[in-house]
Tab-separated table of C-alpha atoms and ligand atoms in Angstrom:
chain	number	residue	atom	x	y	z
A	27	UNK	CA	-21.848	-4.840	3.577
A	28	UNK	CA	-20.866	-8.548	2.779
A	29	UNK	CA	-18.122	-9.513	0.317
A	30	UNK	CA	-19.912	-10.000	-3.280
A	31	UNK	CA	-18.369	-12.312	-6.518
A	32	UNK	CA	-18.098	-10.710	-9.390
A	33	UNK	CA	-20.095	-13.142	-11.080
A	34	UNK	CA	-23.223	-12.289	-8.847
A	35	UNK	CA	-22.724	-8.894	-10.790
A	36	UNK	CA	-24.022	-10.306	-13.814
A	37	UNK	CA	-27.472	-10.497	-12.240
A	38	UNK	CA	-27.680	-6.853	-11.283
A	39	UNK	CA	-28.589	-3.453	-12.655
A	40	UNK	CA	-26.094	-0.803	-13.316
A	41	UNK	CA	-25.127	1.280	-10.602
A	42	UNK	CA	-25.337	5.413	-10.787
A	43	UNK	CA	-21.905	5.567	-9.333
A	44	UNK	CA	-20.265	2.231	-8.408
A	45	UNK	CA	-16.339	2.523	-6.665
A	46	UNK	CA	-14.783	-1.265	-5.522
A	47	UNK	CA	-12.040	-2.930	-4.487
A	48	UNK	CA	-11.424	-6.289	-6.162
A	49	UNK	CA	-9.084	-8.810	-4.494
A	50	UNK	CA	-8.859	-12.069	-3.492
A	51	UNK	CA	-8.954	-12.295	-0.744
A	52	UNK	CA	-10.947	-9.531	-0.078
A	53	UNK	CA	-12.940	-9.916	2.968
A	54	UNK	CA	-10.825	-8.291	5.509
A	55	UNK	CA	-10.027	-4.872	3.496
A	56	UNK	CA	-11.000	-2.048	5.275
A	57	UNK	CA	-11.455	0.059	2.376
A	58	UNK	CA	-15.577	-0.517	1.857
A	59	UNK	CA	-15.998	1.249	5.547
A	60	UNK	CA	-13.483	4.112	5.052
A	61	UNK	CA	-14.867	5.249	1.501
A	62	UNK	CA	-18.730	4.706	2.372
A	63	UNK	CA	-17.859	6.559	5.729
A	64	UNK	CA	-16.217	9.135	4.134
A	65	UNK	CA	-18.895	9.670	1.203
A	66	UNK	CA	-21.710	9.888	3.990
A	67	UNK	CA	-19.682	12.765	5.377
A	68	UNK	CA	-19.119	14.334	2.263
A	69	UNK	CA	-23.035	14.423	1.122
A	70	UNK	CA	-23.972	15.715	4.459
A	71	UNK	CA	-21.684	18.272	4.361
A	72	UNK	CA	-23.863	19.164	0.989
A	73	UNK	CA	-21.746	17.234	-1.851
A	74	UNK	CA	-23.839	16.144	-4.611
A	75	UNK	CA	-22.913	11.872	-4.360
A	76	UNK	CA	-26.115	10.733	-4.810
A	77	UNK	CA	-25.710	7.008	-5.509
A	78	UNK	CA	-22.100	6.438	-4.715
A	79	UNK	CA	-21.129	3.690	-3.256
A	80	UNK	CA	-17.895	1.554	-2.372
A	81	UNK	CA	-18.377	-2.358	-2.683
A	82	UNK	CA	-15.403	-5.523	-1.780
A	83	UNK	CA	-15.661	-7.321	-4.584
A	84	UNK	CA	-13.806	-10.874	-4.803
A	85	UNK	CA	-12.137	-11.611	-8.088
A	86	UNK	CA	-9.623	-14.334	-8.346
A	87	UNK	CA	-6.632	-13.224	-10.605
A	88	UNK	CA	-7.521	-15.251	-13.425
A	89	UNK	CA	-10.917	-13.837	-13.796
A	90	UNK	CA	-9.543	-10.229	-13.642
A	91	UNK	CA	-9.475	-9.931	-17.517
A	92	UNK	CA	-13.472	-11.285	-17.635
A	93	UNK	CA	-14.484	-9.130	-14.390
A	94	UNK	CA	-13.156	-5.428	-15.999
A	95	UNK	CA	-15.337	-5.452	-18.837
A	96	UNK	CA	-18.662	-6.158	-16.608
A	97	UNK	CA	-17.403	-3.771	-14.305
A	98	UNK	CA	-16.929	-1.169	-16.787
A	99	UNK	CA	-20.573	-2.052	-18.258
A	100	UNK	CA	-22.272	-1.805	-14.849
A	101	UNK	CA	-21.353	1.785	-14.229
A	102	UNK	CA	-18.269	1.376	-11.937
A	103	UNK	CA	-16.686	4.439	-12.393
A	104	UNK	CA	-13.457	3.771	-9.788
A	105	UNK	CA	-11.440	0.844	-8.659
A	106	UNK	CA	-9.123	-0.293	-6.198
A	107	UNK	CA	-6.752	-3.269	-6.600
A	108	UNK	CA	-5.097	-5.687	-4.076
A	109	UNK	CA	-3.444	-8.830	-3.953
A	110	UNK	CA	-2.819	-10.155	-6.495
A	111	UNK	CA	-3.901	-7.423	-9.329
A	112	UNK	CA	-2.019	-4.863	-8.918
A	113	UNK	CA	0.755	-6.092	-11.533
A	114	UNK	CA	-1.520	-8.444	-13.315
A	115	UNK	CA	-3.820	-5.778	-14.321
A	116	UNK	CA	-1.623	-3.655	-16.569
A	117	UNK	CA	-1.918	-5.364	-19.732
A	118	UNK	CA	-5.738	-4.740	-19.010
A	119	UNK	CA	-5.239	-1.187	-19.242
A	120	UNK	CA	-6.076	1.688	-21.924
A	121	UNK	CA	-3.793	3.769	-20.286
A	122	UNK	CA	-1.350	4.659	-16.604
A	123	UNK	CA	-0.671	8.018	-15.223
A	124	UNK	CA	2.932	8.350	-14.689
A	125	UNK	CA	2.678	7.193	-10.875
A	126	UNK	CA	1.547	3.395	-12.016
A	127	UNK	CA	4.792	3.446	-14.709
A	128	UNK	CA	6.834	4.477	-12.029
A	129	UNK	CA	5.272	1.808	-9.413
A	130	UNK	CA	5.171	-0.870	-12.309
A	131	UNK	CA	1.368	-1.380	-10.662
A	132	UNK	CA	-1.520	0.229	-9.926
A	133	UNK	CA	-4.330	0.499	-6.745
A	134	UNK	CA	-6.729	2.745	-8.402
A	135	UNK	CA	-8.455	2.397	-11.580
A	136	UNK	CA	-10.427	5.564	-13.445
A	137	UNK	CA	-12.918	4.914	-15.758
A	138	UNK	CA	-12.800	6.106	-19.195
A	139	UNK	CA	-15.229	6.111	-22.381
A	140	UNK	CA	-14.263	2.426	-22.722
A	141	UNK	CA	-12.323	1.104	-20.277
A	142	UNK	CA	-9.364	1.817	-17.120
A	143	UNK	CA	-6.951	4.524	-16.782
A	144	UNK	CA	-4.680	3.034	-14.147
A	145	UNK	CA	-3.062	5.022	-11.769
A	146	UNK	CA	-0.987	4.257	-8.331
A	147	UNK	CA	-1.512	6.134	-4.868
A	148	UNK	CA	0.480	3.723	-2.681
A	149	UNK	CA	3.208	5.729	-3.049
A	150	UNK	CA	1.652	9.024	-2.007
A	151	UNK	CA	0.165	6.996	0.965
A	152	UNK	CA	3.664	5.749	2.344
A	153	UNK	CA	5.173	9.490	2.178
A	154	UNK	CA	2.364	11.125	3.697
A	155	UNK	CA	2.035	8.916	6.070
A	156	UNK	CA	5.483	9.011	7.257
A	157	UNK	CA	5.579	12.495	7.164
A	158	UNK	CA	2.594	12.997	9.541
A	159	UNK	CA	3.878	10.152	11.927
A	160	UNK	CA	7.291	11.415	12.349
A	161	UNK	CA	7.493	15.063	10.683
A	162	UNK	CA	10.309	13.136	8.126
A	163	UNK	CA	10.400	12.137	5.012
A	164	UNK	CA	13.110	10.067	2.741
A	165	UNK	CA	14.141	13.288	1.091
A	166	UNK	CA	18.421	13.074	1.773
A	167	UNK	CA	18.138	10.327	4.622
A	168	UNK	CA	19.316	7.290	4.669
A	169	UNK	CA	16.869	4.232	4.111
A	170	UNK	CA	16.392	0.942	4.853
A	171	UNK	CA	13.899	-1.069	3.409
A	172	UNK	CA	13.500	-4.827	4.857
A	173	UNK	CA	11.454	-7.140	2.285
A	174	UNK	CA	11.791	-7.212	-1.572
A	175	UNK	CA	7.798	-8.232	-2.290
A	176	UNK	CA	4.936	-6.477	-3.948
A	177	UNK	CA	4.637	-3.459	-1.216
A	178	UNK	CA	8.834	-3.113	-1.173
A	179	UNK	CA	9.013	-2.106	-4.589
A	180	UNK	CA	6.054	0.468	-4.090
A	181	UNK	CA	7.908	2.103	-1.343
A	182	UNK	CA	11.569	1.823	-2.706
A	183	UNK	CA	9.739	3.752	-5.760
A	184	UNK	CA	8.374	6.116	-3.575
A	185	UNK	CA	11.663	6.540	-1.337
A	186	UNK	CA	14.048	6.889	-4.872
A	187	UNK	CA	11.367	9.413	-6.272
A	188	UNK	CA	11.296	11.583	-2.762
A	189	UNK	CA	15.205	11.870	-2.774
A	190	UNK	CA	16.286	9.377	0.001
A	191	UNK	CA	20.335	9.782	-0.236
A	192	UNK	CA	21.099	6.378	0.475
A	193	UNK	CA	18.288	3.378	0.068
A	194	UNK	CA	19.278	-0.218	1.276
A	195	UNK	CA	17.543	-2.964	0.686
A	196	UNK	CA	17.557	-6.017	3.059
A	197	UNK	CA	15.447	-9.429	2.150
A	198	UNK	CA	15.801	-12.971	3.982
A	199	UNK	CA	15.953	-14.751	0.585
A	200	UNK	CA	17.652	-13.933	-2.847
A	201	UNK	CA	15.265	-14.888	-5.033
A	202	UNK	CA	12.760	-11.675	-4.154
A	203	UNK	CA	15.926	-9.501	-3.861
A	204	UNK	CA	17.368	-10.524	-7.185
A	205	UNK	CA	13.741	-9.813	-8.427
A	206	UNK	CA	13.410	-6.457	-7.129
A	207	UNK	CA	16.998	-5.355	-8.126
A	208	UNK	CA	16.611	-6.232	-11.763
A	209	UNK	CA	13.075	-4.322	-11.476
A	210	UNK	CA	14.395	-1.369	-9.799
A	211	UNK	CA	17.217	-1.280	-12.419
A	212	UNK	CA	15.917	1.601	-14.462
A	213	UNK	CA	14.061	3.782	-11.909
A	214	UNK	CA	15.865	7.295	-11.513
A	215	UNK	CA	17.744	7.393	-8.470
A	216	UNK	CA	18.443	3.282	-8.682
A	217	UNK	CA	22.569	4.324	-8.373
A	218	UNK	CA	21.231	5.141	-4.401
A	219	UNK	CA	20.820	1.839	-4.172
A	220	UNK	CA	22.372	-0.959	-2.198
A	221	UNK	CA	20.609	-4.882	-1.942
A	222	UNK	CA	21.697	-7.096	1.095
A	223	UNK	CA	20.174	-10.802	2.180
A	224	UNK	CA	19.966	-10.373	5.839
A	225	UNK	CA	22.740	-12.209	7.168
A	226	UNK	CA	25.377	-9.924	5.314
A	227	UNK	CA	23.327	-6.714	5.786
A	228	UNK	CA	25.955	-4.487	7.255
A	229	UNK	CA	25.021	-2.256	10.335
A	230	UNK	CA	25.778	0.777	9.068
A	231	UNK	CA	22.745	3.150	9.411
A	232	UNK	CA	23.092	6.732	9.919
A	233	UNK	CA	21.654	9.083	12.738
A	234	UNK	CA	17.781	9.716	11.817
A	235	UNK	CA	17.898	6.676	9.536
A	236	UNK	CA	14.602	5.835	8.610
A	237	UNK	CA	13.484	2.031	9.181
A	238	UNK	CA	10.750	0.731	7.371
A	239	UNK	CA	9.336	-2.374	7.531
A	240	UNK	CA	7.551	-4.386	4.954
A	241	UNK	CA	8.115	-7.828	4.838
A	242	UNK	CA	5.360	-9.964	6.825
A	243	UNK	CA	6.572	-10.415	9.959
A	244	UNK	CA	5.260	-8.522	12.312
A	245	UNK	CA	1.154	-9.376	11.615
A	246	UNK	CA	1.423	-11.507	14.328
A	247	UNK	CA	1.868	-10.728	17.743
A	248	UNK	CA	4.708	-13.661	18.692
A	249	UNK	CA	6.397	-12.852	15.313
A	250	UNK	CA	10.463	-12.162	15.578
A	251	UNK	CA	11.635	-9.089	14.597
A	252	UNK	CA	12.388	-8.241	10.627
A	253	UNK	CA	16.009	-7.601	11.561
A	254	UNK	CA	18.390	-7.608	14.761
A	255	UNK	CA	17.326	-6.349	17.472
A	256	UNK	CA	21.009	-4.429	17.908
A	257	UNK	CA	19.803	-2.646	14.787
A	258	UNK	CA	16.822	-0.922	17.595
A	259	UNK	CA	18.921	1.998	18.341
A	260	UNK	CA	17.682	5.671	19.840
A	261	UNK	CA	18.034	8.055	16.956
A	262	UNK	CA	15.821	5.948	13.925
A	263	UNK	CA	12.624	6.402	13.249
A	264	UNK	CA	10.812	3.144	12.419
A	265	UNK	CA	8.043	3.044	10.087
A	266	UNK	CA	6.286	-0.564	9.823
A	267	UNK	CA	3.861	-1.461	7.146
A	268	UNK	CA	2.071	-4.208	9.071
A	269	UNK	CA	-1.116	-3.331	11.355
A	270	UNK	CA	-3.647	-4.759	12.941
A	271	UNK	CA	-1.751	-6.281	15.988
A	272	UNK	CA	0.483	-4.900	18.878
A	273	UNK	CA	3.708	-6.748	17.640
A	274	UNK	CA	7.029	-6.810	18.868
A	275	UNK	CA	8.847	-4.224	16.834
A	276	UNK	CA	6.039	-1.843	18.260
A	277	UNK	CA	7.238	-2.524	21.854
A	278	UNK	CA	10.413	-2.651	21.285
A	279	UNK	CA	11.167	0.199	19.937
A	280	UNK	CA	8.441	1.632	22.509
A	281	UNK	CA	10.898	0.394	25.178
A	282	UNK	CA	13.928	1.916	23.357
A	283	UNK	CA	12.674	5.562	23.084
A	284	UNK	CA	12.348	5.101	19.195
A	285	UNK	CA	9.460	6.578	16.955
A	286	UNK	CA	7.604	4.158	15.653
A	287	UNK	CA	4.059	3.657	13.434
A	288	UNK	CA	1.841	0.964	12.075
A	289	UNK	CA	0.806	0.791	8.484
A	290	UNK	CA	-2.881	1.884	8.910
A	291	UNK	CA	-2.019	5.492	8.056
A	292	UNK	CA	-0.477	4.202	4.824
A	293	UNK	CA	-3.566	2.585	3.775
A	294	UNK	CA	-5.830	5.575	5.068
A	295	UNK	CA	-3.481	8.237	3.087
A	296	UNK	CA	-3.624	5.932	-0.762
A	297	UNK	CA	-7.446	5.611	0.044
A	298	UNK	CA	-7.936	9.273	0.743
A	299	UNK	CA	-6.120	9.789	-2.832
A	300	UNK	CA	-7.801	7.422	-4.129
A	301	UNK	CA	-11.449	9.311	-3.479
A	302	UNK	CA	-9.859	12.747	-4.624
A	303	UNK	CA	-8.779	11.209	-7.929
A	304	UNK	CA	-12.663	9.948	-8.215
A	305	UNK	CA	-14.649	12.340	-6.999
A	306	UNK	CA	-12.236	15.675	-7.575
A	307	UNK	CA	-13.279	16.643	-4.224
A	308	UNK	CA	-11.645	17.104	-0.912
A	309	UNK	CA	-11.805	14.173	0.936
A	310	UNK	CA	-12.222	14.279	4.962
A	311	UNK	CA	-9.313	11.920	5.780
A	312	UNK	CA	-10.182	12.015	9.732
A	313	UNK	CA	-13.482	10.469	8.895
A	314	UNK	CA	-11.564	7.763	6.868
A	315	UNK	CA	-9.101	7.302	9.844
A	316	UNK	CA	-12.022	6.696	12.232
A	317	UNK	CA	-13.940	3.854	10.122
A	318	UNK	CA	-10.363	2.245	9.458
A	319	UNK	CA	-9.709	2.224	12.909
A	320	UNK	CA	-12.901	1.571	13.711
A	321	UNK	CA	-12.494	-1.374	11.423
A	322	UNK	CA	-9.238	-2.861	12.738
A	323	UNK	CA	-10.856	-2.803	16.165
A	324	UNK	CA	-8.982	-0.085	17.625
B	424	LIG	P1	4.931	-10.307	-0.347
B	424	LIG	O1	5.066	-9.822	-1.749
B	424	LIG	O2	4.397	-11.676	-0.089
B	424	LIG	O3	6.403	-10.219	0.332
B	424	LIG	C1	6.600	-10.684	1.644
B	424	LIG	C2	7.974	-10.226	2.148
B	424	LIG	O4	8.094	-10.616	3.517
B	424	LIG	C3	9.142	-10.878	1.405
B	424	LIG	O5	10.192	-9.954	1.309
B	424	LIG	C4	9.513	-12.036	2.326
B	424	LIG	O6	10.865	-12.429	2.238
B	424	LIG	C5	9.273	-11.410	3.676
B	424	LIG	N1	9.043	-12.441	4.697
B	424	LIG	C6	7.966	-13.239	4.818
B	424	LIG	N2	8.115	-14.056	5.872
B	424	LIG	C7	9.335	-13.779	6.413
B	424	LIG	C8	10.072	-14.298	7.519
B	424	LIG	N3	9.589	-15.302	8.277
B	424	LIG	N4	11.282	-13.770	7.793
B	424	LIG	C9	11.789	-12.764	7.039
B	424	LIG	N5	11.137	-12.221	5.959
B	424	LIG	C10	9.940	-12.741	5.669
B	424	LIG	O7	4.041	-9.336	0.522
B	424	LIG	P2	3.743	-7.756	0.298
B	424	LIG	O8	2.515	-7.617	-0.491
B	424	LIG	O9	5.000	-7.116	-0.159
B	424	LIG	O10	3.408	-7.321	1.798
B	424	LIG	C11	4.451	-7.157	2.751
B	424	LIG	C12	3.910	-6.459	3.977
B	424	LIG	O11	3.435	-5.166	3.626
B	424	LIG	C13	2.745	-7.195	4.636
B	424	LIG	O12	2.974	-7.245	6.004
B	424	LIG	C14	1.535	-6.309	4.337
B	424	LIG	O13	0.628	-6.339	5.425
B	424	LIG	C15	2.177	-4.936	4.247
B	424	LIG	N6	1.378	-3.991	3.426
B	424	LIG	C16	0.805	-2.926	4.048
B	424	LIG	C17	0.041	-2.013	3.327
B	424	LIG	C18	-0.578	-0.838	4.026
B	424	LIG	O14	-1.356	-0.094	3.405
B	424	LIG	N7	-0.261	-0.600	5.263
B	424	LIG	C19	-0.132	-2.196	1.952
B	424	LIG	C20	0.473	-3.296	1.335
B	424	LIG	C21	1.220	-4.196	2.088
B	424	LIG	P3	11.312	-13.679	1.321
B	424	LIG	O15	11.513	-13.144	-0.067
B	424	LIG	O16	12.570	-14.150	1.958
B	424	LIG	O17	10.208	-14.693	1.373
């Protein structure tokens, strides 16, 4: 299924069940091929879906406040956000659950009599996902974080609210740290907190530290590393955000003996959520796994 505008909506009929994911861009998002895999799964397993159906949608972020409405008059009954709505749609909301106030964003929409309930399972996503990878979780470990951007502040949320007992944030630049710092401010938990540009990051991780990755480096194969490579020692588990390609902070730490996973479960575990929230059904997250892998060409 092909990347529609949301103008090209205009032109259509309502739809019985519509779910989407609006972004732009939007064409590479796996999500259309996990959800319509998994809903296929779920009616033959005798779920009454009829007419569900998960669309990419491309809507430009200053269009966002023009596209809701349609959507909302067309039928769509769930949405998913991505760069670069996730903040920006807030205002646009009648409501958030208390995961998108925590997150300051949301990823999943819920339709109400008149218009979005916002909610946010990124969070969920990054904790299950590190749970299943490595059988940890941030509750009392010590954290690092590298990157201060959109996905940093998800996870640092996440991280604060599981009970990591020490959370340090490392960025290349201030400007994104500064940012971050003031916005992490009044979360619970924010006196865990330390903020570091890289260069005067000390190197003072403890044993099962948890090492998570989530600035851009790393989506391409020849990138450098996010931080030193002395940092790469036996005893951390290293979680990295990025996916896609076979990168070099996957073979190093391969090399080293050290755990290490890609951010495709992350995305599988907040889209699994995502469907429960819609459909209050249990959602076959193997099935989801398989088309995102599928997807990625894995
Ligand atoms: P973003 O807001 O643009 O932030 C990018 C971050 O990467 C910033 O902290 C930036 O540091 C850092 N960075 C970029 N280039 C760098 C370089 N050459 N050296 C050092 N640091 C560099 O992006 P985002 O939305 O937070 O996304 C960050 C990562 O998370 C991406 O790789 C994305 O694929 C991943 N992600 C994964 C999932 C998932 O489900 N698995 C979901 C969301 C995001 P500066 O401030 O110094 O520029």
């Amino acid at each position: 299924m092909g990347v529609r505008s949301w103008e090209e909506l205009k032109e259509e009929p309502p739809r019985a069940a519509g779910l989407a994911v609006l972004g732009d861009p939007v064409k590479h998002s796996l999500s259309p091929a996990m959800h319509n895999a998994a809903l296929a799964a779920m009616r033959a397993a005798g779920q009454s879906l009829e007419g569900w159906k998960y669309e990419a949608v491309h809507v430009p972020a200053e269009e966002l406040p023009e596209a809701l409405p349609l959507l909302h008059g067309l039928g769509f009954r769930g949405l998913n956000l991505t760069i670069p709505h996730k903040v920006r749609v807030l205002p646009l909301l009648e409501e958030l659950d208390a995961s998108a106030r925590g997150m300051g964003a949301a990823n999943t929409l819920i339709r109400t009599g008149s218009g979005y309930r916002g909610s946010n399972t990124d969070g969920y996503g990054i904790l299950k996902a590190m749970e299943e990878a490595f059988g940890v979780r941030p509750r009392d470990r010590d954290v690092w974080l590298f990157g201060a951007g959109g996905a940093a502040r998800g996870i640092a949320v996440a991280c604060l609210g599981d009970g990591a007992d020490r959370l340090t944030i490392v960025n290349r630049g201030a400007e994104r740290l500064e940012e971050l710092k003031r916005q992490l401010q009044p979360v619970e938990g924010a006196g865990r907190l330390r903020f570091f540009r890289s260069e005067e990051a000390p190197d003072d991780s403890g044993e099962g530290a948890l090492y998570i990755n989530a600035t851009s480096l790393g989506l391409r194969a020849d990138d450098p590393l996010p931080f030193d490579d002395r940092r790469l020692r036996p005893g951390l588990f290293v979680y990295d955000t990025t996916y896609g390609c076979r990168n070099r902070l996957r073979k190093v730490s391969g090399e080293r003996g050290i755990p290490y996973a890609d951010g495709l479960p992350m995305l599988v575990w907040q889209g699994v959520r995502s469907l429960e929230i819609w459909t209050g059904a249990k959602v076959p997250a193997e099935v989801m796994r398989a088309a995102a892998e599928g997807g990625r060409g894995v």
